[in-house]
Coordinates of C-alpha atoms and ligand atoms in Angstrom, one line a residue:
M179 CA 102.4 18.9 -16.9
N180 CA 100.4 22.1 -16.5
P181 CA 96.7 21.9 -15.8
V182 CA 95.8 23.3 -19.2
T183 CA 97.6 20.4 -20.9
A184 CA 95.9 18.1 -18.5
I185 CA 92.4 19.3 -19.4
A186 CA 93.0 19.1 -23.1
R187 CA 91.0 16.2 -24.6
P188 CA 93.0 13.7 -26.7
E189 CA 92.5 13.8 -30.4
R190 CA 92.5 10.0 -30.6
D191 CA 88.9 9.8 -31.4
V192 CA 87.7 6.4 -32.4
M193 CA 84.7 5.3 -34.3
P194 CA 81.7 6.0 -32.2
S195 CA 80.3 2.9 -30.5
A196 CA 77.4 1.2 -32.3
L197 CA 75.6 0.9 -29.0
P198 CA 72.6 3.3 -28.8
V199 CA 73.8 4.7 -25.4
E200 CA 71.5 7.7 -25.2
R201 CA 68.5 5.5 -26.0
A202 CA 69.7 2.9 -23.4
R203 CA 70.2 5.6 -20.8
A204 CA 66.5 6.5 -21.0
D205 CA 65.7 2.9 -19.9
F206 CA 67.4 3.4 -16.5
P207 CA 65.2 5.5 -14.2
I208 CA 68.0 6.0 -11.6
L209 CA 70.1 7.9 -14.1
K210 CA 67.7 10.8 -13.9
R211 CA 68.6 11.3 -10.3
M212 CA 70.5 14.3 -9.0
I213 CA 73.1 13.7 -6.3
H214 CA 74.2 16.8 -4.3
G215 CA 72.6 18.9 -7.0
S216 CA 74.5 17.3 -9.9
P217 CA 73.3 14.6 -12.3
L218 CA 74.4 11.2 -11.2
V219 CA 77.5 9.9 -13.0
Y220 CA 77.5 6.3 -12.0
L221 CA 81.0 4.8 -12.4
D222 CA 80.7 1.8 -10.1
S223 CA 79.1 -0.9 -12.3
A224 CA 81.8 -3.4 -11.3
A225 CA 80.3 -3.3 -7.8
T226 CA 76.7 -3.6 -9.1
T227 CA 74.9 -2.3 -12.2
Q228 CA 71.8 -0.2 -12.5
K229 CA 68.6 -1.8 -13.6
P230 CA 66.6 -0.9 -16.7
Q231 CA 62.8 -0.3 -16.4
I232 CA 62.0 -3.7 -18.0
V233 CA 63.8 -5.6 -15.2
I234 CA 62.0 -3.5 -12.5
D235 CA 58.7 -4.0 -14.3
T236 CA 59.2 -7.7 -14.8
I237 CA 59.8 -8.3 -11.1
A238 CA 56.8 -6.1 -10.2
E239 CA 54.6 -7.8 -12.7
Y240 CA 55.6 -11.3 -11.4
Y241 CA 54.5 -10.2 -7.9
R242 CA 51.3 -8.6 -9.3
Q243 CA 50.2 -11.5 -11.6
T244 CA 52.1 -14.8 -11.0
N245 CA 53.5 -15.0 -7.5
A246 CA 53.5 -18.6 -6.3
N247 CA 56.1 -21.1 -5.2
V248 CA 57.8 -23.1 -7.9
H249 CA 58.0 -26.9 -8.5
R250 CA 55.4 -27.4 -5.8
G251 CA 51.8 -26.6 -6.7
V252 CA 49.6 -28.3 -9.2
Y253 CA 47.5 -25.2 -9.6
A254 CA 47.8 -22.8 -12.5
L255 CA 49.6 -20.0 -10.8
S256 CA 52.4 -22.3 -9.5
A257 CA 52.7 -23.8 -12.9
Q258 CA 53.0 -20.4 -14.5
A259 CA 55.6 -19.3 -11.9
T260 CA 57.6 -22.5 -12.5
D261 CA 57.4 -21.9 -16.3
L262 CA 58.8 -18.4 -16.0
Y263 CA 61.5 -19.5 -13.6
E264 CA 62.7 -22.4 -15.8
K265 CA 62.5 -20.2 -19.0
A266 CA 64.9 -17.8 -17.3
R267 CA 67.3 -20.8 -16.8
G268 CA 67.1 -21.5 -20.5
K269 CA 67.9 -17.9 -21.3
V270 CA 71.0 -18.1 -19.0
A271 CA 72.1 -21.3 -20.7
A272 CA 71.8 -19.8 -24.2
F273 CA 73.6 -16.6 -23.1
I274 CA 76.7 -18.5 -22.1
G275 CA 76.6 -21.2 -24.7
A276 CA 75.8 -24.1 -22.2
E277 CA 74.9 -27.3 -24.0
K278 CA 72.1 -28.2 -21.6
T279 CA 69.8 -26.1 -19.4
D280 CA 70.3 -28.3 -16.4
Q281 CA 74.0 -27.2 -16.2
I282 CA 72.7 -23.9 -14.9
I283 CA 72.3 -23.8 -11.1
F284 CA 70.8 -20.7 -9.5
T285 CA 72.7 -19.5 -6.4
R286 CA 72.5 -16.3 -4.4
N287 CA 75.6 -14.8 -6.1
T288 CA 79.1 -15.6 -7.5
T289 CA 80.4 -16.1 -4.0
E290 CA 77.9 -18.8 -3.2
A291 CA 78.5 -20.5 -6.6
I292 CA 82.3 -20.7 -5.8
N293 CA 81.6 -22.0 -2.3
L294 CA 79.3 -24.7 -3.8
V295 CA 82.2 -26.0 -5.9
A296 CA 84.8 -25.7 -3.1
Y297 CA 82.6 -27.6 -0.7
S298 CA 80.7 -30.1 -2.9
W299 CA 83.6 -30.9 -5.3
G300 CA 86.6 -30.0 -3.1
L301 CA 85.6 -31.9 0.1
A302 CA 85.0 -35.1 -2.0
H303 CA 88.0 -34.9 -4.3
L304 CA 90.9 -33.1 -2.6
Q305 CA 93.4 -35.1 -0.6
T306 CA 96.4 -34.4 1.5
N307 CA 99.1 -32.4 -0.5
D308 CA 96.8 -31.9 -3.5
E309 CA 97.2 -28.4 -4.8
I310 CA 94.7 -25.7 -5.6
L311 CA 96.1 -23.1 -8.0
L312 CA 94.7 -19.6 -7.6
T313 CA 96.3 -16.3 -8.7
E314 CA 97.5 -13.1 -7.1
M315 CA 94.6 -11.1 -8.7
E316 CA 91.7 -13.0 -7.2
H317 CA 88.7 -11.5 -5.4
H318 CA 88.2 -12.8 -1.9
S319 CA 85.3 -14.8 -3.2
N320 CA 87.8 -17.0 -5.1
L321 CA 90.3 -17.1 -2.2
V322 CA 88.4 -17.6 1.0
P323 CA 86.3 -20.6 0.0
W324 CA 89.5 -22.5 -0.9
Y325 CA 91.2 -21.3 2.4
L326 CA 88.2 -22.8 4.2
V327 CA 88.1 -26.1 2.4
A328 CA 91.9 -26.8 1.9
P329 CA 92.7 -27.4 5.6
K330 CA 89.7 -29.8 5.9
T331 CA 91.3 -32.0 3.1
G332 CA 95.0 -31.4 3.7
A333 CA 95.2 -29.7 0.3
V334 CA 97.5 -26.7 -0.3
V335 CA 96.7 -23.4 -1.9
R336 CA 99.2 -21.8 -4.3
H337 CA 99.0 -18.5 -6.2
L338 CA 100.2 -17.8 -9.7
P339 CA 102.0 -14.4 -9.6
I340 CA 101.2 -11.4 -11.8
H341 CA 103.5 -9.0 -13.7
D342 CA 103.8 -5.3 -12.8
D343 CA 101.4 -4.5 -15.8
G344 CA 98.7 -6.6 -14.1
T345 CA 98.9 -9.6 -16.4
L346 CA 99.4 -13.2 -15.2
A347 CA 102.9 -14.5 -15.2
L348 CA 102.0 -17.5 -17.3
E349 CA 105.7 -18.1 -18.2
R350 CA 106.0 -19.3 -14.5
W351 CA 103.2 -21.8 -14.9
K352 CA 105.4 -24.8 -14.5
E353 CA 106.7 -23.5 -11.1
F354 CA 103.1 -23.2 -9.8
F355 CA 101.2 -25.9 -11.7
T356 CA 102.6 -29.2 -10.5
P357 CA 101.5 -32.9 -10.9
K358 CA 99.6 -32.4 -7.6
T359 CA 97.4 -29.5 -8.9
R360 CA 93.8 -30.7 -9.0
I361 CA 92.0 -27.4 -9.8
V362 CA 92.9 -24.0 -11.2
A363 CA 90.4 -21.4 -10.0
V364 CA 91.0 -18.1 -11.7
A365 CA 89.3 -14.8 -12.4
H366 CA 88.1 -14.5 -16.0
T367 CA 88.5 -10.7 -15.6
S368 CA 90.0 -8.9 -12.7
N369 CA 87.7 -6.5 -10.8
V370 CA 90.6 -4.2 -10.0
L371 CA 93.1 -4.4 -12.9
G372 CA 90.5 -5.0 -15.6
T373 CA 92.9 -7.7 -17.0
I374 CA 91.1 -10.3 -19.2
N375 CA 92.9 -13.5 -18.6
P376 CA 93.8 -16.0 -21.4
I377 CA 91.3 -18.6 -20.2
A378 CA 91.3 -20.9 -23.2
S379 CA 95.1 -21.2 -22.9
I380 CA 94.9 -21.8 -19.1
A381 CA 92.2 -24.4 -19.6
A382 CA 94.2 -26.2 -22.2
R383 CA 97.3 -26.4 -19.9
A384 CA 95.2 -27.5 -16.9
H385 CA 93.2 -30.1 -18.8
A386 CA 96.3 -31.6 -20.5
A387 CA 97.4 -32.5 -16.9
G388 CA 94.0 -33.7 -15.8
A389 CA 93.2 -30.7 -13.6
L390 CA 89.8 -28.8 -13.5
V391 CA 89.3 -25.1 -14.2
L392 CA 86.8 -22.9 -12.4
L393 CA 86.2 -19.4 -13.7
D394 CA 85.2 -16.5 -11.5
A395 CA 83.4 -14.8 -14.3
A396 CA 81.7 -12.1 -12.2
Q397 CA 83.4 -9.5 -14.3
G398 CA 83.5 -11.5 -17.5
V399 CA 80.0 -12.7 -18.4
P400 CA 78.4 -9.3 -18.1
H401 CA 80.8 -7.5 -20.5
A402 CA 81.4 -9.5 -23.7
P403 CA 80.1 -12.5 -25.7
F404 CA 80.8 -15.6 -23.5
D405 CA 81.0 -19.2 -24.6
V406 CA 81.7 -21.8 -21.9
V407 CA 82.3 -24.5 -24.5
A408 CA 84.9 -22.4 -26.4
L409 CA 86.6 -21.5 -23.2
D410 CA 86.5 -25.2 -22.1
A411 CA 85.7 -24.3 -18.5
D412 CA 84.6 -26.9 -16.0
F413 CA 82.8 -24.5 -13.7
V414 CA 81.8 -20.9 -14.2
A415 CA 80.4 -18.5 -11.5
F416 CA 78.7 -15.1 -12.0
S417 CA 76.1 -12.8 -10.6
A418 CA 72.9 -11.3 -12.0
H419 CA 73.3 -8.0 -10.3
K420 CA 76.5 -7.2 -12.2
M421 CA 74.6 -7.6 -15.5
L422 CA 71.5 -5.4 -15.1
G423 CA 69.7 -8.1 -13.1
P424 CA 68.6 -8.0 -9.4
T425 CA 70.7 -8.7 -6.4
G426 CA 70.3 -12.1 -4.7
V427 CA 70.7 -14.3 -7.9
G428 CA 73.9 -15.9 -9.0
V429 CA 74.8 -18.7 -11.4
L430 CA 77.0 -21.8 -11.3
Y431 CA 77.5 -23.4 -14.7
G432 CA 79.2 -26.8 -14.5
R433 CA 80.2 -29.6 -16.7
R434 CA 77.4 -32.2 -16.5
E435 CA 79.4 -35.3 -15.4
L436 CA 81.1 -33.2 -12.7
L437 CA 77.8 -31.9 -11.3
E438 CA 76.2 -35.3 -11.5
G439 CA 79.0 -36.8 -9.5
M440 CA 78.9 -34.1 -6.7
D441 CA 76.9 -34.2 -3.5
P442 CA 74.5 -31.4 -2.7
F443 CA 75.9 -28.3 -1.1
L444 CA 72.8 -27.4 1.0
G445 CA 70.0 -29.7 2.1
G446 CA 66.3 -29.0 2.3
G447 CA 63.2 -28.8 0.2
D448 CA 63.2 -29.2 -3.6
M449 CA 66.7 -30.7 -3.8
I450 CA 65.5 -34.2 -2.7
R451 CA 63.9 -37.1 -4.5
T452 CA 62.9 -39.1 -1.4
V453 CA 63.3 -38.6 2.3
T454 CA 62.8 -41.3 4.9
L455 CA 63.6 -41.5 8.6
Q456 CA 66.8 -43.3 7.5
G457 CA 68.1 -40.8 4.9
A458 CA 67.4 -39.1 1.6
T459 CA 68.1 -39.3 -2.1
W460 CA 68.8 -36.4 -4.4
N461 CA 66.7 -34.7 -7.1
D462 CA 68.0 -34.5 -10.7
L463 CA 70.2 -31.6 -11.9
P464 CA 69.9 -28.7 -11.5
W465 CA 67.5 -28.9 -8.6
K466 CA 69.8 -31.1 -6.6
F467 CA 71.8 -27.9 -5.9
E468 CA 68.8 -25.5 -5.3
A469 CA 67.7 -26.2 -1.7
G470 CA 64.7 -24.3 -0.4
T471 CA 62.5 -21.7 -2.1
P472 CA 64.7 -19.8 -4.6
N473 CA 64.7 -16.1 -5.5
I474 CA 61.9 -16.7 -8.0
A475 CA 61.2 -13.0 -8.8
G476 CA 64.9 -12.3 -9.0
V477 CA 65.5 -15.2 -11.4
I478 CA 62.6 -14.1 -13.6
G479 CA 63.9 -10.5 -13.5
F480 CA 67.4 -11.8 -14.4
G481 CA 65.8 -13.4 -17.5
A482 CA 64.5 -9.9 -18.5
A483 CA 68.1 -8.5 -18.0
I484 CA 69.5 -11.2 -20.3
D485 CA 66.9 -10.3 -23.0
Y486 CA 67.8 -6.7 -22.7
L487 CA 71.6 -7.3 -23.0
S488 CA 71.0 -9.8 -25.9
A489 CA 68.9 -7.1 -27.7
L490 CA 71.8 -4.6 -27.3
G491 CA 74.2 -7.3 -28.6
M492 CA 77.1 -8.4 -26.4
D493 CA 79.7 -7.7 -29.1
K494 CA 78.5 -4.0 -29.1
V495 CA 78.6 -3.9 -25.3
R496 CA 82.2 -5.0 -25.4
R497 CA 83.1 -2.5 -28.1
H498 CA 81.4 0.3 -26.3
E499 CA 83.3 -0.5 -23.0
M500 CA 86.6 -0.8 -24.8
E501 CA 86.2 2.6 -26.5
L502 CA 85.2 4.2 -23.2
T503 CA 88.2 2.5 -21.5
D504 CA 90.6 3.6 -24.2
Y505 CA 89.4 7.1 -23.9
A506 CA 89.5 7.1 -20.1
L507 CA 93.0 5.6 -20.0
A508 CA 94.2 8.3 -22.4
R509 CA 92.8 11.1 -20.4
M510 CA 93.9 9.6 -17.0
N511 CA 97.5 8.9 -18.3
A512 CA 97.6 12.6 -19.3
L513 CA 97.3 13.6 -15.7
D514 CA 100.7 13.7 -13.9
S515 CA 99.0 13.3 -10.5
V516 CA 97.3 10.0 -11.3
D517 CA 98.7 6.4 -11.4
V518 CA 96.7 3.8 -13.3
Y519 CA 97.0 0.1 -12.6
G520 CA 96.5 -2.8 -15.0
P521 CA 97.3 -3.3 -18.7
A522 CA 97.9 -0.2 -20.8
D523 CA 96.0 -1.5 -23.8
A524 CA 92.2 -1.3 -23.6
T525 CA 91.8 -4.3 -25.9
A526 CA 93.4 -6.4 -23.1
R527 CA 91.2 -5.2 -20.4
A528 CA 87.6 -4.7 -19.4
G529 CA 85.9 -1.4 -18.5
V530 CA 87.3 -1.1 -15.0
I531 CA 90.1 1.2 -14.1
A532 CA 91.8 1.2 -10.7
F533 CA 93.9 4.3 -10.0
N534 CA 95.4 6.5 -7.3
H535 CA 95.9 10.2 -7.0
R536 CA 99.4 10.9 -5.8
R537 CA 98.3 13.4 -3.2
I538 CA 94.8 12.3 -2.2
H539 CA 93.7 9.2 -0.4
P540 CA 91.2 7.2 -2.5
H541 CA 88.5 7.5 0.1
D542 CA 88.9 11.3 0.2
L543 CA 88.9 11.3 -3.6
A544 CA 85.7 9.3 -3.8
T545 CA 84.1 11.7 -1.2
I546 CA 85.1 14.8 -3.2
L547 CA 83.8 13.2 -6.4
D548 CA 80.6 12.3 -4.8
R549 CA 80.0 16.0 -4.1
R550 CA 79.9 16.4 -7.9
G551 CA 77.5 13.5 -8.3
I552 CA 80.2 11.1 -9.4
A553 CA 80.0 7.6 -7.9
I554 CA 83.3 5.6 -7.9
R555 CA 84.5 2.9 -5.5
A556 CA 87.5 3.3 -3.2
G557 CA 89.1 0.7 -1.0
H558 CA 90.7 -2.8 -1.4
H559 CA 87.9 -4.0 -3.7
C560 CA 87.8 -7.3 -1.8
A561 CA 91.2 -8.1 -3.2
Q562 CA 93.6 -7.5 -0.4
P563 CA 96.4 -9.8 -1.6
L564 CA 96.3 -7.9 -4.9
M565 CA 96.6 -4.6 -3.1
E566 CA 99.6 -5.9 -1.3
R567 CA 101.2 -6.9 -4.6
L568 CA 100.5 -3.4 -5.9
G569 CA 102.0 -1.9 -2.8
Q570 CA 98.8 0.0 -2.0
S571 CA 96.4 -0.3 0.9
A572 CA 93.6 0.9 -1.3
T573 CA 92.8 2.4 -4.7
A574 CA 90.1 4.4 -6.4
R575 CA 88.2 2.6 -9.1
A576 CA 86.0 3.7 -12.0
S577 CA 84.0 1.1 -14.0
F578 CA 81.8 1.4 -17.0
Y579 CA 78.8 -0.2 -18.5
V580 CA 76.2 0.1 -21.3
Y581 CA 74.9 3.5 -20.0
N582 CA 78.1 5.3 -19.5
T583 CA 79.3 8.1 -21.9
R584 CA 82.4 10.0 -22.9
D585 CA 80.9 13.1 -21.2
E586 CA 80.9 11.1 -18.0
V587 CA 84.5 10.2 -18.4
D588 CA 85.2 13.9 -19.0
A589 CA 83.2 14.7 -15.7
L590 CA 85.5 12.2 -13.9
I591 CA 88.7 13.8 -15.3
E592 CA 87.4 17.3 -14.5
G593 CA 86.6 16.1 -11.0
L594 CA 90.1 14.6 -10.5
I595 CA 91.7 17.9 -11.6
A596 CA 89.4 19.9 -9.3
A597 CA 90.1 17.6 -6.4
G598 CA 93.9 18.1 -7.0
K599 CA 93.5 21.8 -6.9
F600 CA 91.3 21.7 -3.8
F601 CA 93.9 19.7 -2.0
E602 CA 96.7 22.0 -3.1
R603 CA 94.8 25.0 -1.8
N604 CA 94.0 23.3 1.6
Q605 CA 97.5 22.0 2.4
Ligands
LIG841 N1 83.0 -7.6 -6.9 C1 83.4 -5.2 -6.7 O1 83.1 -4.1 -6.4 P1 79.1 -11.3 -5.4 O2 79.3 -10.3 -4.3 O3 79.1 -12.7 -4.9 O4 78.0 -11.0 -6.4 O5 80.4 -11.2 -6.4 C2 81.7 -11.5 -5.8 C3 82.8 -11.2 -6.8 C4 83.5 -12.3 -7.2 N2 84.5 -12.1 -8.1 C5 84.7 -11.0 -8.7 C6 85.8 -10.9 -9.8 C7 84.0 -9.8 -8.3 O6 84.3 -8.7 -8.9 C8 83.0 -10.0 -7.3 C9 82.3 -8.8 -6.8 C10 82.4 -6.3 -6.5 O7 84.4 -5.5 -7.3 C11 81.9 -6.3 -5.0 S1 83.2 -6.6 -3.9

């Protein structure tokens, strides 16, 4: 394909997203930054999202007006801090359709939430030769905790394969899901391929055989309406920082009877009912799993992020990302020099696109694009087994969120074409 054809923008225009993107962009102060003399084009929201002014202000206001420890003081300030903290828990519960607020446990991030389940549930329930079913597309956060816990229990880890198009090979389910499978721990959405997995169908299969289902929803909850009851998940893990909230706050949702039956993951202040010289008893849910002073300001800021996303409307967020992804896929597929990974159809995937330039290493590509103000991620994306399956040591990756525009996709494509020309000239 000649470069002129490559630059041509596809005619396949879709209905413009109902999301007020330009208005939303004004809410994100960082988007006004210039990087190497060009406006920032931030295409790495799968790693972490930018924060709207309201989240930044809510955190600052908490420290200015309400800072005190939670669940401890009888004085007004502590009661107010506790109230804000617990209200944020309620917002998270409503956002994902949890039946009860006490099913929401605040952790540091998705990683800690999955470790909590692997240790607290896994150590108590897994036995020799039990099986833990993961998939080939998992992030290290949903691999390594199981690799740590399995040998302590004698359990075995298995991985459901994927097809070349980046979808799960569910037709091979019976080969990998056996009478010994106790838990299926699976990404709701791949952080590399963008694949949105058929969770309700996976949960139905697992539950029919008495196994549990844990969802790594780090790339799921932030991007579309999410209903834990409809998905019938037993555990769901996700991170605030991937949905406009601050770093240092994650969530574990759990089915109540499971959480009630589990021992604490960490011990210390706030998670106990009584402590004597002989031992201790545990607090009620959810505090049983929240040892020590939590990230109070972060949780309250997360509540503001949830309000912001809810006001935008998660159905509109999903549609906006799907339209951008459809547009970006069309433009990338028109470039001879670029290979795209994951499902071809934007309706089957989230707004994350892993790709490689045939002549340029992803790290070089990311560096060249950075000179134009374009931030993409390059590397193994904490998914080394998936890289091996793709036959790549690394890929480039662009990911979208509520503030990204078609013009930014165009800037990426122009950057890719310019990088190709630059490499041809310098070889
Ligand atoms: N993926 C990415 O650039 P933490 O770091 O605990 O908030 O999230 C871990 C995690 C777990 N599962 C999935 C599917 C993820 O995408 C991530 C984070 C980032 O893809 C950082 S490696």
